[in-house]
Every structure is written in C-alpha cells, then in structure tokens.
mmCIF file of C-alpha atoms and ligand atoms in Angstrom:
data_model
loop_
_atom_site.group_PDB
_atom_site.id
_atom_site.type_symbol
_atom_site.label_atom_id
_atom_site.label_comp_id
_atom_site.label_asym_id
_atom_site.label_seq_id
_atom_site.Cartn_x
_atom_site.Cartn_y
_atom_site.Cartn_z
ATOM 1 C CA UNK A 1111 34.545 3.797 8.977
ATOM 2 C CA UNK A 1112 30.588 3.601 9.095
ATOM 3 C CA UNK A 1113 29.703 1.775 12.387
ATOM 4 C CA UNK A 1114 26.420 0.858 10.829
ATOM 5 C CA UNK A 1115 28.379 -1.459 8.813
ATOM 6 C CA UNK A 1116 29.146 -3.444 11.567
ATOM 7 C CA UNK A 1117 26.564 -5.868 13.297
ATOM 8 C CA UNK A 1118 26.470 -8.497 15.763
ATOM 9 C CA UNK A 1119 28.374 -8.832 19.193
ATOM 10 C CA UNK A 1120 30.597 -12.262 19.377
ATOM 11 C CA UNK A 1121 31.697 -14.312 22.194
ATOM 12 C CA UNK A 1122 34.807 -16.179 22.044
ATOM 13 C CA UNK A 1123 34.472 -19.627 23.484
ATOM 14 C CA UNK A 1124 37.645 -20.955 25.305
ATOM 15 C CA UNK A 1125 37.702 -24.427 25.873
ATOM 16 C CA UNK A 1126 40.453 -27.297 26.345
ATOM 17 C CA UNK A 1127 38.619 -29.962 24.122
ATOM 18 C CA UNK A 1128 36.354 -31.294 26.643
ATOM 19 C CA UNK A 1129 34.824 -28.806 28.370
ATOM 20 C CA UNK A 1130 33.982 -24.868 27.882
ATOM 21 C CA UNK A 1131 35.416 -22.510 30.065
ATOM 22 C CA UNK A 1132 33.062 -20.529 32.634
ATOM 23 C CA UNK A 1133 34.191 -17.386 31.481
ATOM 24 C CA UNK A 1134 32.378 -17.972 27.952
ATOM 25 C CA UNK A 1135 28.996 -18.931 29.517
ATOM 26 C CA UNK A 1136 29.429 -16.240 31.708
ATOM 27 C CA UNK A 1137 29.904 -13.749 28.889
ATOM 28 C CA UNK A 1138 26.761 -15.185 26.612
ATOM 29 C CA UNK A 1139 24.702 -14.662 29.568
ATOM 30 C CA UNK A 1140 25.963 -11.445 29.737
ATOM 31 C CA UNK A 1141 26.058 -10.284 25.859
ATOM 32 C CA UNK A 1142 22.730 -11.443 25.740
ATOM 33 C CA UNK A 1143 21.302 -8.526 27.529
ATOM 34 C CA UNK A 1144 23.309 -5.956 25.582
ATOM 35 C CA UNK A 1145 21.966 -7.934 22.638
ATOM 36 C CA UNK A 1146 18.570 -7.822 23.608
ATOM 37 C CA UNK A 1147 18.837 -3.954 23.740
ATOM 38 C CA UNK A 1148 21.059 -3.240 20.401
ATOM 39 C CA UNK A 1149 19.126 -5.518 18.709
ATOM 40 C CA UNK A 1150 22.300 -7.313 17.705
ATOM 41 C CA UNK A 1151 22.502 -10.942 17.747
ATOM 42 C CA UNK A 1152 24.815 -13.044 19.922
ATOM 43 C CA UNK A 1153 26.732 -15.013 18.024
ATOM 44 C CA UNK A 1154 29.572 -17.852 19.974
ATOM 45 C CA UNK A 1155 32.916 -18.553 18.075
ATOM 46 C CA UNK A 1156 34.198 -22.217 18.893
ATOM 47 C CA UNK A 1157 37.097 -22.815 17.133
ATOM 48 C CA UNK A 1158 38.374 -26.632 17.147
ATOM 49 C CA UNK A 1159 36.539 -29.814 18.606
ATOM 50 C CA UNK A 1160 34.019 -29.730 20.950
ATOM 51 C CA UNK A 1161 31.734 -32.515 22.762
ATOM 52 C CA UNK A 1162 28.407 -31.745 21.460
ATOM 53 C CA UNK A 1163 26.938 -31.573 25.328
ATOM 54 C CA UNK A 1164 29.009 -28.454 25.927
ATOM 55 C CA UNK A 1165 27.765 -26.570 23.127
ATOM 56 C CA UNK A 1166 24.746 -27.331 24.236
ATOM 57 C CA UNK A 1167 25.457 -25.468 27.003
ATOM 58 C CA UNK A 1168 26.811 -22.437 25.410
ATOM 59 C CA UNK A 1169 23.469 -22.809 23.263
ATOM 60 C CA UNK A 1170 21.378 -22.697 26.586
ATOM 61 C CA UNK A 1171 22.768 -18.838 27.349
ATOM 62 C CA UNK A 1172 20.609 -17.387 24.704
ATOM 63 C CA UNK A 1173 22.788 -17.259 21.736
ATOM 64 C CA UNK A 1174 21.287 -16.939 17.853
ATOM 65 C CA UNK A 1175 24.183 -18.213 16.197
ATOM 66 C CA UNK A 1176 27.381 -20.067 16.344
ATOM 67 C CA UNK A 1177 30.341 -19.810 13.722
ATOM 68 C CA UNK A 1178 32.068 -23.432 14.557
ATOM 69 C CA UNK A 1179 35.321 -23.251 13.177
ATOM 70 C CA UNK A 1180 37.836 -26.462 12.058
ATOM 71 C CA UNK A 1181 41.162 -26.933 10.356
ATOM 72 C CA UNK A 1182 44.731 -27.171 11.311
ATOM 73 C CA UNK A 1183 45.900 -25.120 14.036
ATOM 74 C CA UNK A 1184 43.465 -25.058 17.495
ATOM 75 C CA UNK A 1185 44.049 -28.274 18.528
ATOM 76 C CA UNK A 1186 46.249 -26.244 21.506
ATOM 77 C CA UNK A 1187 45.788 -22.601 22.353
ATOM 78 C CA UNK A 1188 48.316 -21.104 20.466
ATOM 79 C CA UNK A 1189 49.140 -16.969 19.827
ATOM 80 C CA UNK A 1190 49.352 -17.290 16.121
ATOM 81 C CA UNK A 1191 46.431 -19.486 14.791
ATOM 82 C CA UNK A 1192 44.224 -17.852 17.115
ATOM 83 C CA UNK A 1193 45.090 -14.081 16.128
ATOM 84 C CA UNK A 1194 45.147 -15.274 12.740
ATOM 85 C CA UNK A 1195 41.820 -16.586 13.205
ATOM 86 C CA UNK A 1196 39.930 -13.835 14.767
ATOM 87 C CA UNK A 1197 41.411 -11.116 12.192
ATOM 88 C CA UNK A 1198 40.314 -13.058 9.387
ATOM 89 C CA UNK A 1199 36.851 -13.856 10.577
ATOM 90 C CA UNK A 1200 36.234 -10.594 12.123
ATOM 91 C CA UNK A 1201 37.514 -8.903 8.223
ATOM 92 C CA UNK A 1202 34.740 -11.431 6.543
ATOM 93 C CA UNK A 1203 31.637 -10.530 8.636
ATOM 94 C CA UNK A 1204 32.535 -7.366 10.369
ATOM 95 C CA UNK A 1205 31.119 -7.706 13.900
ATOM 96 C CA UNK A 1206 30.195 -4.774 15.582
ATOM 97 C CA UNK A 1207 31.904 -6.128 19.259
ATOM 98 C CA UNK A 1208 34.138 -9.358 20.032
ATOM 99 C CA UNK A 1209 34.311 -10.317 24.275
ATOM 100 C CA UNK A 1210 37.011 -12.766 25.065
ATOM 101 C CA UNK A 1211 37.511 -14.301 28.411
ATOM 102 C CA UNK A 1212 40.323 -12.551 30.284
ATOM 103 C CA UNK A 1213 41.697 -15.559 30.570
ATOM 104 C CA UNK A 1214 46.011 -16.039 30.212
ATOM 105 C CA UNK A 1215 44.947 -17.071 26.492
ATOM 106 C CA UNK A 1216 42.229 -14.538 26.074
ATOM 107 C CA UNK A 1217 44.634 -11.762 27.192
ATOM 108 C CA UNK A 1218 46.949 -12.781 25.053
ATOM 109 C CA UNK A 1219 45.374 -12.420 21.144
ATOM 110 C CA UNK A 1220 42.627 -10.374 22.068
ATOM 111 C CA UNK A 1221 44.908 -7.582 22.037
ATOM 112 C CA UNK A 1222 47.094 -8.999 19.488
ATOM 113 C CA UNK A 1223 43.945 -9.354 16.685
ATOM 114 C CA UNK A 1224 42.631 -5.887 17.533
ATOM 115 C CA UNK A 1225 45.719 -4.477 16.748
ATOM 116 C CA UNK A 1226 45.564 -6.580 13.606
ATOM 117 C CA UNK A 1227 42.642 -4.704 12.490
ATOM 118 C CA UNK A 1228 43.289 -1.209 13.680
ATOM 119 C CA UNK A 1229 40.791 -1.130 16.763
ATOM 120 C CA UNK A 1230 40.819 -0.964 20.142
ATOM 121 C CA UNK A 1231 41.309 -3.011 22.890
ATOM 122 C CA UNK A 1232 40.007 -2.986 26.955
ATOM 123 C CA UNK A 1233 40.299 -5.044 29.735
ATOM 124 C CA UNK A 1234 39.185 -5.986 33.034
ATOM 125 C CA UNK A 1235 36.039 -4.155 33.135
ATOM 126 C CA UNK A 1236 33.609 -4.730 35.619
ATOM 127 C CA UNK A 1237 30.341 -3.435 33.978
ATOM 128 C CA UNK A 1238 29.362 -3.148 30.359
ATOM 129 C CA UNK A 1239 26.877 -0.841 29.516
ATOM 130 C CA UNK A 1240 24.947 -0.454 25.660
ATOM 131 C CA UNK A 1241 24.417 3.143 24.863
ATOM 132 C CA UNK A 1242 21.744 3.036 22.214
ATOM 133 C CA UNK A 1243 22.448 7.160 21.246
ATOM 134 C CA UNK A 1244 26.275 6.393 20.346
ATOM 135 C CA UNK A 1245 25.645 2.890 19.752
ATOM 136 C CA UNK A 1246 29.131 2.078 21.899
ATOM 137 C CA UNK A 1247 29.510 -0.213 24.779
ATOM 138 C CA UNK A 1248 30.642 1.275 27.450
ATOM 139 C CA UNK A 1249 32.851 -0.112 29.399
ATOM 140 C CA UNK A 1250 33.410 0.577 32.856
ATOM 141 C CA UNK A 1251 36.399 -0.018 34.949
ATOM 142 C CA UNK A 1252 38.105 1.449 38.229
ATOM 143 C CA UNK A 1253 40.947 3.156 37.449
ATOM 144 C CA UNK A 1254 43.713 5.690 39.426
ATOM 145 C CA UNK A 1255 43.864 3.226 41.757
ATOM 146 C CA UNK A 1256 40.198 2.912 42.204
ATOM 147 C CA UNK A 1257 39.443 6.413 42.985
ATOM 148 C CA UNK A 1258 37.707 6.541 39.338
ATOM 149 C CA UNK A 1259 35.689 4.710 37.619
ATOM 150 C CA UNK A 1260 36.813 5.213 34.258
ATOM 151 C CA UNK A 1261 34.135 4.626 31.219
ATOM 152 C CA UNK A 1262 35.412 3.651 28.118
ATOM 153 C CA UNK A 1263 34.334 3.428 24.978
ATOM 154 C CA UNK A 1264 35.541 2.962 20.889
ATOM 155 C CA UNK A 1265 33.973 5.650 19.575
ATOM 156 C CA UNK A 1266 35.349 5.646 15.903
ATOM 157 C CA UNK A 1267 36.109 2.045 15.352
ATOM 158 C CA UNK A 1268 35.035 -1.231 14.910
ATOM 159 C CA UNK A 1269 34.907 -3.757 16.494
ATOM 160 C CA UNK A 1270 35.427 -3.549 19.560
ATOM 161 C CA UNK A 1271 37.166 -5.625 21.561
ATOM 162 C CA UNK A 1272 36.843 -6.378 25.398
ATOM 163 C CA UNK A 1273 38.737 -8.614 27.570
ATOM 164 C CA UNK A 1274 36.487 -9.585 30.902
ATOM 165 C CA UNK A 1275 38.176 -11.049 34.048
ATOM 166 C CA UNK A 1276 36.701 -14.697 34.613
ATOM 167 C CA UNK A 1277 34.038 -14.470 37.651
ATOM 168 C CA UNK A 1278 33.219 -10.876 36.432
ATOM 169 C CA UNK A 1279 29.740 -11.869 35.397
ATOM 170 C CA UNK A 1280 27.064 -14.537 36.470
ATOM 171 C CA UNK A 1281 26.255 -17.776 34.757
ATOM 172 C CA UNK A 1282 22.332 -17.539 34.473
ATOM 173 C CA UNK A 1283 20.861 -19.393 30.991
ATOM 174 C CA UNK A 1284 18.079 -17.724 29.647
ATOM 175 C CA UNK A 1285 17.318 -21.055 27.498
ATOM 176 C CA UNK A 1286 18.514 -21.956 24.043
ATOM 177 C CA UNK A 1287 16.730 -20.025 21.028
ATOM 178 C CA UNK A 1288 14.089 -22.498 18.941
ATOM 179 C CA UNK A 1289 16.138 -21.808 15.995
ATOM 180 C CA UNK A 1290 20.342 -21.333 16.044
ATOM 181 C CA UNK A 1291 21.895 -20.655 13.192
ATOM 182 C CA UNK A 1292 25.295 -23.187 12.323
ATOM 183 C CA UNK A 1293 27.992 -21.467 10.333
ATOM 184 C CA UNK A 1294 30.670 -23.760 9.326
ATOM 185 C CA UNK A 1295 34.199 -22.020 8.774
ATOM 186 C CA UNK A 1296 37.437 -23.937 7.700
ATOM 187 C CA UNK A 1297 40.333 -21.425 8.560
ATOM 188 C CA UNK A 1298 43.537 -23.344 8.712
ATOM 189 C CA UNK A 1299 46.365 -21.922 9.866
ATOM 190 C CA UNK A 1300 50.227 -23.454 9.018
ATOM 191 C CA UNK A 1301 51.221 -25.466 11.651
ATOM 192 C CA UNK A 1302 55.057 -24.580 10.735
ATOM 193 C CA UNK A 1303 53.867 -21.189 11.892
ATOM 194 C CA UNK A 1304 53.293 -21.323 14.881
ATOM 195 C CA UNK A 1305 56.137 -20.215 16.992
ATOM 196 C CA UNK A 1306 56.086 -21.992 20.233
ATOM 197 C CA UNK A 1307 56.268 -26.024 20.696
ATOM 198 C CA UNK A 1308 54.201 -27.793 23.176
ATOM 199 C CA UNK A 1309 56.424 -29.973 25.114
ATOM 200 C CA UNK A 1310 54.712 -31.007 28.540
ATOM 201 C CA UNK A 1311 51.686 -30.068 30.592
ATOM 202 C CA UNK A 1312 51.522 -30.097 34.627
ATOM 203 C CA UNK A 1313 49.034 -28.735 36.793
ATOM 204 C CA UNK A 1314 48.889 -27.312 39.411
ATOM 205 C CA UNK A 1315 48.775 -29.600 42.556
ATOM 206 C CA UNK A 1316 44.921 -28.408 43.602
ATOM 207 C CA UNK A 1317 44.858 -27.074 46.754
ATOM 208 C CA UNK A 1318 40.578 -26.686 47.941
ATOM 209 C CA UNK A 1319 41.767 -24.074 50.314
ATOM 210 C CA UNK A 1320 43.096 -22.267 47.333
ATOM 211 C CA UNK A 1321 39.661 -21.901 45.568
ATOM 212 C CA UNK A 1322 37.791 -19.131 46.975
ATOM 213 C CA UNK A 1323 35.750 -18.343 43.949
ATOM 214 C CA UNK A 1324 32.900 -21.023 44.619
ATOM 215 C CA UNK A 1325 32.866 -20.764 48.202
ATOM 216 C CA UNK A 1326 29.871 -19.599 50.548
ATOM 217 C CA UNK A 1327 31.814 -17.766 52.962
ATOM 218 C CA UNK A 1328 34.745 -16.145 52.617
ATOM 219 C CA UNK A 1329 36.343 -14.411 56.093
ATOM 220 C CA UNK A 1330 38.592 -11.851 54.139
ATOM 221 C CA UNK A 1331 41.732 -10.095 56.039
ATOM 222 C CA UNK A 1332 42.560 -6.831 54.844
ATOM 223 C CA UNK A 1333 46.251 -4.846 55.802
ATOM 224 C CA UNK A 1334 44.324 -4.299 59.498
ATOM 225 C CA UNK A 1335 45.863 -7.682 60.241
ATOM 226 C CA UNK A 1336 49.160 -7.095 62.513
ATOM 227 C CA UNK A 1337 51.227 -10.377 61.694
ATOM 228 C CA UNK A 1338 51.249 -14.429 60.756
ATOM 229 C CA UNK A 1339 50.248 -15.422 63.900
ATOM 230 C CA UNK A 1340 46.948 -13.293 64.076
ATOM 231 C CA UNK A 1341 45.765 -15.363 60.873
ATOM 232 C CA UNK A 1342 44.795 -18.277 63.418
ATOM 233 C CA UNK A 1343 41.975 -17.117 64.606
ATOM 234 C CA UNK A 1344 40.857 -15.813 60.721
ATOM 235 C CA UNK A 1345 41.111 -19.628 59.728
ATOM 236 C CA UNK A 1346 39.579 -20.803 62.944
ATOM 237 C CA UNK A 1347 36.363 -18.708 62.363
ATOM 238 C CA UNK A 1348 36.176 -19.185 58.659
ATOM 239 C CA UNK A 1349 36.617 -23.221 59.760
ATOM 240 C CA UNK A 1350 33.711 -23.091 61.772
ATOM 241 C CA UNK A 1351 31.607 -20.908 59.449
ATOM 242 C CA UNK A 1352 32.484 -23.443 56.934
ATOM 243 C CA UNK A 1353 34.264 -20.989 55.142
ATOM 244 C CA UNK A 1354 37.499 -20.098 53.675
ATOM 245 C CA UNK A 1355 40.482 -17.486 54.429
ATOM 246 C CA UNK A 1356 40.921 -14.592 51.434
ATOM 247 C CA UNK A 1357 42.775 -11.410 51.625
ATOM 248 C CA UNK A 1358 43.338 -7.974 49.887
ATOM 249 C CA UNK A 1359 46.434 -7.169 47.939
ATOM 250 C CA UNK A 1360 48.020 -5.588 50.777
ATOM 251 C CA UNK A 1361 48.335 -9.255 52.501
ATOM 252 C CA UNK A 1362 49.498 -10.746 49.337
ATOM 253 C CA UNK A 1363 51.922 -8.274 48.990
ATOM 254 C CA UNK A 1364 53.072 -8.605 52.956
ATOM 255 C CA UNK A 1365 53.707 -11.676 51.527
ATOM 256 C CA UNK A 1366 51.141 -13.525 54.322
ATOM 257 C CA UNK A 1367 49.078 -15.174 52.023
ATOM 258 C CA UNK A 1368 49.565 -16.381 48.785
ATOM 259 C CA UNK A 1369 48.150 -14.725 45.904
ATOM 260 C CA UNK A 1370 45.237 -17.062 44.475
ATOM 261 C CA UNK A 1371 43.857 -15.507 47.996
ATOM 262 C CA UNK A 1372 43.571 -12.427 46.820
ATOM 263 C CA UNK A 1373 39.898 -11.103 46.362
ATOM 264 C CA UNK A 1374 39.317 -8.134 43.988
ATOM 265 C CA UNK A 1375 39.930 -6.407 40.117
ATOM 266 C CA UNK A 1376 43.303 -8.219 39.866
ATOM 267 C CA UNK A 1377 42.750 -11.123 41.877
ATOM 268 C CA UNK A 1378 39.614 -13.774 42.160
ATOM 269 C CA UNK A 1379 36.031 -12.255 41.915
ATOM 270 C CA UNK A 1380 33.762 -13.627 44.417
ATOM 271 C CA UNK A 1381 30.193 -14.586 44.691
ATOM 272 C CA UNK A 1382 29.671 -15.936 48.428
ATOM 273 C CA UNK A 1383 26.631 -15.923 50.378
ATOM 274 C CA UNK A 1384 28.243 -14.712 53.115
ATOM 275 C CA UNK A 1385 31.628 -12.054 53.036
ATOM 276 C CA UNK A 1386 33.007 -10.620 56.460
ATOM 277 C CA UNK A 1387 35.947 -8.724 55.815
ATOM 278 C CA UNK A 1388 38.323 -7.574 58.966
ATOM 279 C CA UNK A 1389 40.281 -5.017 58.618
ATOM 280 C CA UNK A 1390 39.677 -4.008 55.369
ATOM 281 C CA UNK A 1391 39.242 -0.137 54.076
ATOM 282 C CA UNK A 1392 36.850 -1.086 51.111
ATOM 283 C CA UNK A 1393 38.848 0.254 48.149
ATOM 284 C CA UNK A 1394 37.414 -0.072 45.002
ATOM 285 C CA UNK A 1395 39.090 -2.635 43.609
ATOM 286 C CA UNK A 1396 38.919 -4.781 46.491
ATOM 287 C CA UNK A 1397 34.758 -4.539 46.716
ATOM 288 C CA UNK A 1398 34.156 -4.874 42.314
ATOM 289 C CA UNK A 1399 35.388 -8.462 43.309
ATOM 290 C CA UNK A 1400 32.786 -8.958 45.813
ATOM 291 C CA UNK A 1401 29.135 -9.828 44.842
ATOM 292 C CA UNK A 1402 28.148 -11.075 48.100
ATOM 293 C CA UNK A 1403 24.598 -12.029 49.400
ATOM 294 C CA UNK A 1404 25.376 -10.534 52.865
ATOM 295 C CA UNK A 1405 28.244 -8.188 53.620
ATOM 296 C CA UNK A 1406 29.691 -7.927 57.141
ATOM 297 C CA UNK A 1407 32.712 -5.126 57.549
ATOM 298 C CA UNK A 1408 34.582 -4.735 60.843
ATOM 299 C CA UNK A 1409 36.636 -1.775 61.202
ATOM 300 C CA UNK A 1410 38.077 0.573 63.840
ATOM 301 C CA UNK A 1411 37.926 3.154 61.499
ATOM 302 C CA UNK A 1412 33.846 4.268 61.698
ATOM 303 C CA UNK A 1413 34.341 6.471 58.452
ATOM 304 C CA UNK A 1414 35.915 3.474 56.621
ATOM 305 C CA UNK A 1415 34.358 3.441 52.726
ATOM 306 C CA UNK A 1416 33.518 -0.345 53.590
ATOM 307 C CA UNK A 1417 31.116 0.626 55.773
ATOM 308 C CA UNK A 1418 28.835 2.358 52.631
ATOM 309 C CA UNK A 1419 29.277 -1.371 51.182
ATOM 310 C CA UNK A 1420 28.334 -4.134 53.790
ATOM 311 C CA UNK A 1421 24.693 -4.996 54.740
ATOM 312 C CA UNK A 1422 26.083 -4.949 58.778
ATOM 313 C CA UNK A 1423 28.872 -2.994 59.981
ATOM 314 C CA UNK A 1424 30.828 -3.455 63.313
ATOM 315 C CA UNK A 1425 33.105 -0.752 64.308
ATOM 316 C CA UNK A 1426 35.668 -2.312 66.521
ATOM 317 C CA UNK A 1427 39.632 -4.214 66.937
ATOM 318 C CA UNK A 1428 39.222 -6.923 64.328
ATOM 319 C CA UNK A 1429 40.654 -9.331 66.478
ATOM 320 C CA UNK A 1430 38.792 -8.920 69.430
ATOM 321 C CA UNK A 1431 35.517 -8.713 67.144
ATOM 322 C CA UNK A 1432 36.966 -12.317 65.470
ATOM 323 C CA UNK A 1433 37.773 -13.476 68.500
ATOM 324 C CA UNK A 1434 33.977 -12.622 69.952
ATOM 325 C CA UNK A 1435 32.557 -14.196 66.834
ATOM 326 C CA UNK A 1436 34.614 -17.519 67.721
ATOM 327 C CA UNK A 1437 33.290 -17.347 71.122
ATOM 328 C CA UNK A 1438 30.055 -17.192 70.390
ATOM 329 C CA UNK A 1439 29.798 -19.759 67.627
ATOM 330 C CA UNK A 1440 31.159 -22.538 70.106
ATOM 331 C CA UNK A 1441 28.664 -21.703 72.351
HETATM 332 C C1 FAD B 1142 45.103 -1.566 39.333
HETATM 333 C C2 FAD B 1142 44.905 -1.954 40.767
HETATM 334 C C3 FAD B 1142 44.355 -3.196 41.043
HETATM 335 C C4 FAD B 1142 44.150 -3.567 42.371
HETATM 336 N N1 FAD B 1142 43.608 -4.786 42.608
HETATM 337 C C5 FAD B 1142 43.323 -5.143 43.892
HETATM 338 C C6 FAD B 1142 42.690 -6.392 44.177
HETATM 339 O O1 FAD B 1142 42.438 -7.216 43.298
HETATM 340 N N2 FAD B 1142 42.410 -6.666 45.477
HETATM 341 C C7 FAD B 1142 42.695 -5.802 46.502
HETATM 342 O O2 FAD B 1142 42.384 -6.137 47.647
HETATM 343 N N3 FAD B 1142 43.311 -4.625 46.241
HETATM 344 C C8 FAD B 1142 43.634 -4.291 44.975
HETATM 345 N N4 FAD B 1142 44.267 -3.105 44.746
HETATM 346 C C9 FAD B 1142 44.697 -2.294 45.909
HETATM 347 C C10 FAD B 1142 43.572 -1.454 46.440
HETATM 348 O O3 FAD B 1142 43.489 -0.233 45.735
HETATM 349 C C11 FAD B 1142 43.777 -1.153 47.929
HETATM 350 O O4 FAD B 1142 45.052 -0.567 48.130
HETATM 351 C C12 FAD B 1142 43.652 -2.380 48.825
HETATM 352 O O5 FAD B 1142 42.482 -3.102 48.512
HETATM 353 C C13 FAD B 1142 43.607 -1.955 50.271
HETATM 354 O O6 FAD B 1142 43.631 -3.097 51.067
HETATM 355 P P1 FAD B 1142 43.169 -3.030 52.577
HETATM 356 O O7 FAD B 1142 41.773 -2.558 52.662
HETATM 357 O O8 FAD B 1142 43.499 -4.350 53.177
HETATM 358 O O9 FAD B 1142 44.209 -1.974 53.200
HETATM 359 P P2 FAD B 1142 44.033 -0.494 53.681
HETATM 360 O O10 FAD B 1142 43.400 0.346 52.655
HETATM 361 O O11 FAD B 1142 45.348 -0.084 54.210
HETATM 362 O O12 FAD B 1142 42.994 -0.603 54.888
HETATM 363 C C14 FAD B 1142 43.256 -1.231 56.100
HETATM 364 C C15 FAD B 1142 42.043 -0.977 56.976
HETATM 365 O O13 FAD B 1142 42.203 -1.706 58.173
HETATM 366 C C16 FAD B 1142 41.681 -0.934 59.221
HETATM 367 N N5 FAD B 1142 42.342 -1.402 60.456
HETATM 368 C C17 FAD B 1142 43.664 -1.317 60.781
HETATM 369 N N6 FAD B 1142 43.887 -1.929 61.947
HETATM 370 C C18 FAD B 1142 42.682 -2.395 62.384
HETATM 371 C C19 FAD B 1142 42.256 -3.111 63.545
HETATM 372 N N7 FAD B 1142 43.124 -3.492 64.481
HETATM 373 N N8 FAD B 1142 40.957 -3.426 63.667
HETATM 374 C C20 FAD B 1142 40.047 -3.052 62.722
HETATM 375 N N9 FAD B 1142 40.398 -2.376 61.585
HETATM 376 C C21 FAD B 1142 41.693 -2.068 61.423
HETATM 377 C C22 FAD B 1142 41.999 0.501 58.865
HETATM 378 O O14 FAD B 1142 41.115 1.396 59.514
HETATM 379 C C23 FAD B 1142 41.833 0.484 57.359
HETATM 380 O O15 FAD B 1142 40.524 0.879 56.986
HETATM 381 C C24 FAD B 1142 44.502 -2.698 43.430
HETATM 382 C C25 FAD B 1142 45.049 -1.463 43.133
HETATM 383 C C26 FAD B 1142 45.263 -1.094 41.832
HETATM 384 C C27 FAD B 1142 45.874 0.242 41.544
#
C-alpha cells in the first residue's frame, strides 16, 4: 500500500435529523489544524437529511469540502447502512484518515468499517498529533492504567481510523472557507438488510444535576471521601459556588454517585472555569478529562501527582478544608 495514494482527512458528522452532534464540530475544529499542517483538506461526511442551518455550522469550522450523502438507509443510525457506507466511500476516494465521534454509534461502525477495509482502528485518544516525517497521526492516549501515555500510530495502512470521546476537543470556528466544495453521493443501502428494527424511543428523564460537562464549576470528590453522608457538605459548597457535584471512578464504583458523575478518559470530559477536586490523587485518566481555567487540589497527601496539575494547592483533611471554604463563603 502507497500512503501517498491516500489524501484528505474526513470527519464523520453524527446527527439525529435536526441538529449535528457536538462531537463533529468539535472534531472539524480540530482536523482543521492537522489539515492545515499536512496540507490535506478537511472534508465532512453527512449522510441523510440535514436542516441547511446546521451545515452551516459544520461549514463555519473550516472545512473545504463536504460529501452529502442520500438514499435509503440513514434515516436512523443503524450498524449496517452505516458500515456499508463508510467502506464504500472510503474504497472510491481513498482518504488518508476518517475521525468519528466516540459516540455509542460512532463506536460502533467505526471499528466495524475499518475492519472492512483491512486498517486500523483507535479510540479514546486525548491528543492527536500530525507527524509530517512519517506522515501518521499520532495518536495519543493513557494507557496501563494511566501510568503511560501510549502513542499510536498506523504506520502501514490506510486510512486511518480514530474514534474521539465527545468533549475531547474544543468547539472554536475558524470561519467557513469562500469556496466549499458539494459532492453529492447516492449510496443506498437495502432496507431488508438491516438487522435490527426500531420499535420505540425514550429518553432519558434529564436530570440538570446530571450534566457536568457545561458547567462552570465542578467541586469533584475523589476516593478521599469517607462515606454518603460526607457528600453534604460537597453539594453544599458546590451549591453556593454555583456549581455542581462530580466524582472519580473510585466513587462511581463505591457506588456513591452515579456514573454520568464521573469526570475523566471513560467518563465526561470537562471544561469548567473553575475545578476543585477533594480528595483526589490526580491519576491520569482522571486529569485528561479536566481542561479547567483554574485548578484547585486539596489533599493530605503533599506528594499527591494532583498537586503538579492545579493552579493552587491546599494540603489538608478535605473535609475540614470544605468545610472552611463553606464557612467562609457565608460570611
Ligand atoms: C482505562 C481506565 C480508564 C479510567 N477512567 C477513569 C475516569 O474516567 N475517571 C477517573 O476518575 N478514573 C478513571 N480511571 C481510574 C484512575 O486510574 C484512578 O484509579 C482514579 O482516578 C483514582 O481516583 P481517586 O483519585 O479518587 O482515588 P485514589 O487514587 O485512591 O486517591 C485518593 C486520594 O485521596 C487522598 N485522601 C484520602 N483521604 C483524604 C482526606 N481525608 N483528605 C484529603 N485527601 C485525602 C489520598 O491522599 C489520595 O491521594 C481509569 C482507569 C483505567 C485503567
């Protein structure tokens, strides 16, 4: 296989019919700087309807072209038109790398087509990284259970294929191109084909206190935390901050908190201005979901890897530090 051969880095843009996902706007933004040093253009793959405002926005991140994609079969996420899809366009024009949202749908074919063509496949990394001598992305993950950060790359094949956590990367439009070229695919796949039948759909009753990614302050508890009844005083400050409660794995898995709390590589990523996290060692894959404007750590533990991490660091009982903070705030 002569990598040469294969140009252009694609975005896959997941949307329900109305609007586009973050995760896709996130990822143009994103692409657009690898683009701008490969000299590769960015091109977005909508597949199915979409209001003509939201591709406006997708056209606002920078990208040079757009393959817009109809015919039977994308109506409804689905694991078979989808695959289907992204083998057969990827076989036609031979892109040189393909980022999907690592979305439940995006982790689901991304996979699936790569195999398809006989490439490789990574997920959930946390940086990407153009190396103009190899001409590979790099992408870089923690791994070992964050003692490593693992680089990796597809040395020999093409494309390659990347699955990035929503949240992973920021939303900043560089402005739409003057010109963006329209390519106009009809791909349809056999509804009879596809395997599963859509029967009902019920969200999720929305619980605000559940979504930590947008929020401004986040008081995070880490395994420091001794039971349920020391959470009080976590929600009381992050009430008055005009915050919300989050947690590491540890809590989650303690069973305190529920798991859409859960900051870090395999829970939400966060972008507050403000983070204070008690009781919380700073592993690796806790901190690569925080991107936080100021970073307060509290920890007994003065040699605590958080404390290489946060902007202010208070070595003390968490809940007599929390309890302090309270105090003072209601003064
Ligand atoms: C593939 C993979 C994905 C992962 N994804 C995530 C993820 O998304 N999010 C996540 O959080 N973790 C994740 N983890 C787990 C992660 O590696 C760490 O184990 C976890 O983040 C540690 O949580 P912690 O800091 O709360 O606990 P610990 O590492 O146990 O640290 C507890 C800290 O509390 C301090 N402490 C104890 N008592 C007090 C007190 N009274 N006052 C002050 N300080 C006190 C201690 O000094 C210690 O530093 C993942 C691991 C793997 C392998």
């Amino acid at each position: 296989m002569d990598k040469k051969n294969f140009k252009d880095m694609w975005v896959y843009v997941e949307h329900d019919g109305k609007q586009v996902h973050p995760v896709a706007l996130e990822l143009c933004c994103e692409i657009r700087k690898l683009c701008d040093q490969s000299g590769d253009r960015l091109v977005a793959v909508i597949a199915g309807q979409l209001p003509e405002s939201e591709v406006e926005k997708v056209k606002q991140c920078g990208v040079d072209a757009i393959i817009a994609v109809s015919g039977t079969g994308y109506e409804r996420y689905n694991t078979e038109a989808y695959t289907n899809l992204f083998t057969v366009l990827c076989n036609k024009y031979k892109p040189s790398a393909v980022f999907v949202g690592g979305t439940v749908n995006g982790r689901d074919f991304a996979p699936r087509f790569a195999a398809r063509l006989e490439t490789g496949c990574t997920s959930d990394a946390t940086e990407l990284i153009y190396n103009p001598e190899t001409t590979d992305i790099e992408f870089v993950e923690p791994a070992a259970g964050g003692k490593i950060m693992a680089v990796i790359t597809i040395p020999v094949l093409r494309p390659q294929v990347g699955t990035i956590r929503p949240g992973t990367f920021k939303h900043v439009p560089t402005g739409a191109k003057a010109k963006v070229e329209l390519i106009k695919e009809e791909i349809s796949f056999p509804v009879e084909n596809i395997r599963s039948r859509f029967i009902d759909f019920r969200a999720d009753a929305f619980d605000p206190e559940l979504d930590i990614a947008s929020c401004d302050t986040i008081v995070c508890v880490g395994a420091g935390i001794k039971d349920e009844e020391s959470l009080g005083r976590y929600r009381e400050l992050a009430k008055l901050l005009g915050g919300k409660l989050a947690c590491t794995r540890p809590v989650v898995d303690r069973e305190l908190l529920p798991y859409k709390l859960q900051v870090g590589q395999s829970g939400v990523m966060i972008k507050p201005k403000l983070y204070i996290g008690f009781g919380v060692s700073g592993a690796v894959n806790h901190v690569t979901g925080v991107d936080a404007e100021k970073f307060i750590a509290v920890n007994r533990d003065p040699d605590a890897p958080i404390f290489n991490y946060c902007d202010y660091g208070i070595v003390g009982d968490m809940d007599e530090v929390c309890d302090m903070m309270i105090a003072q705030l209601k003064k």
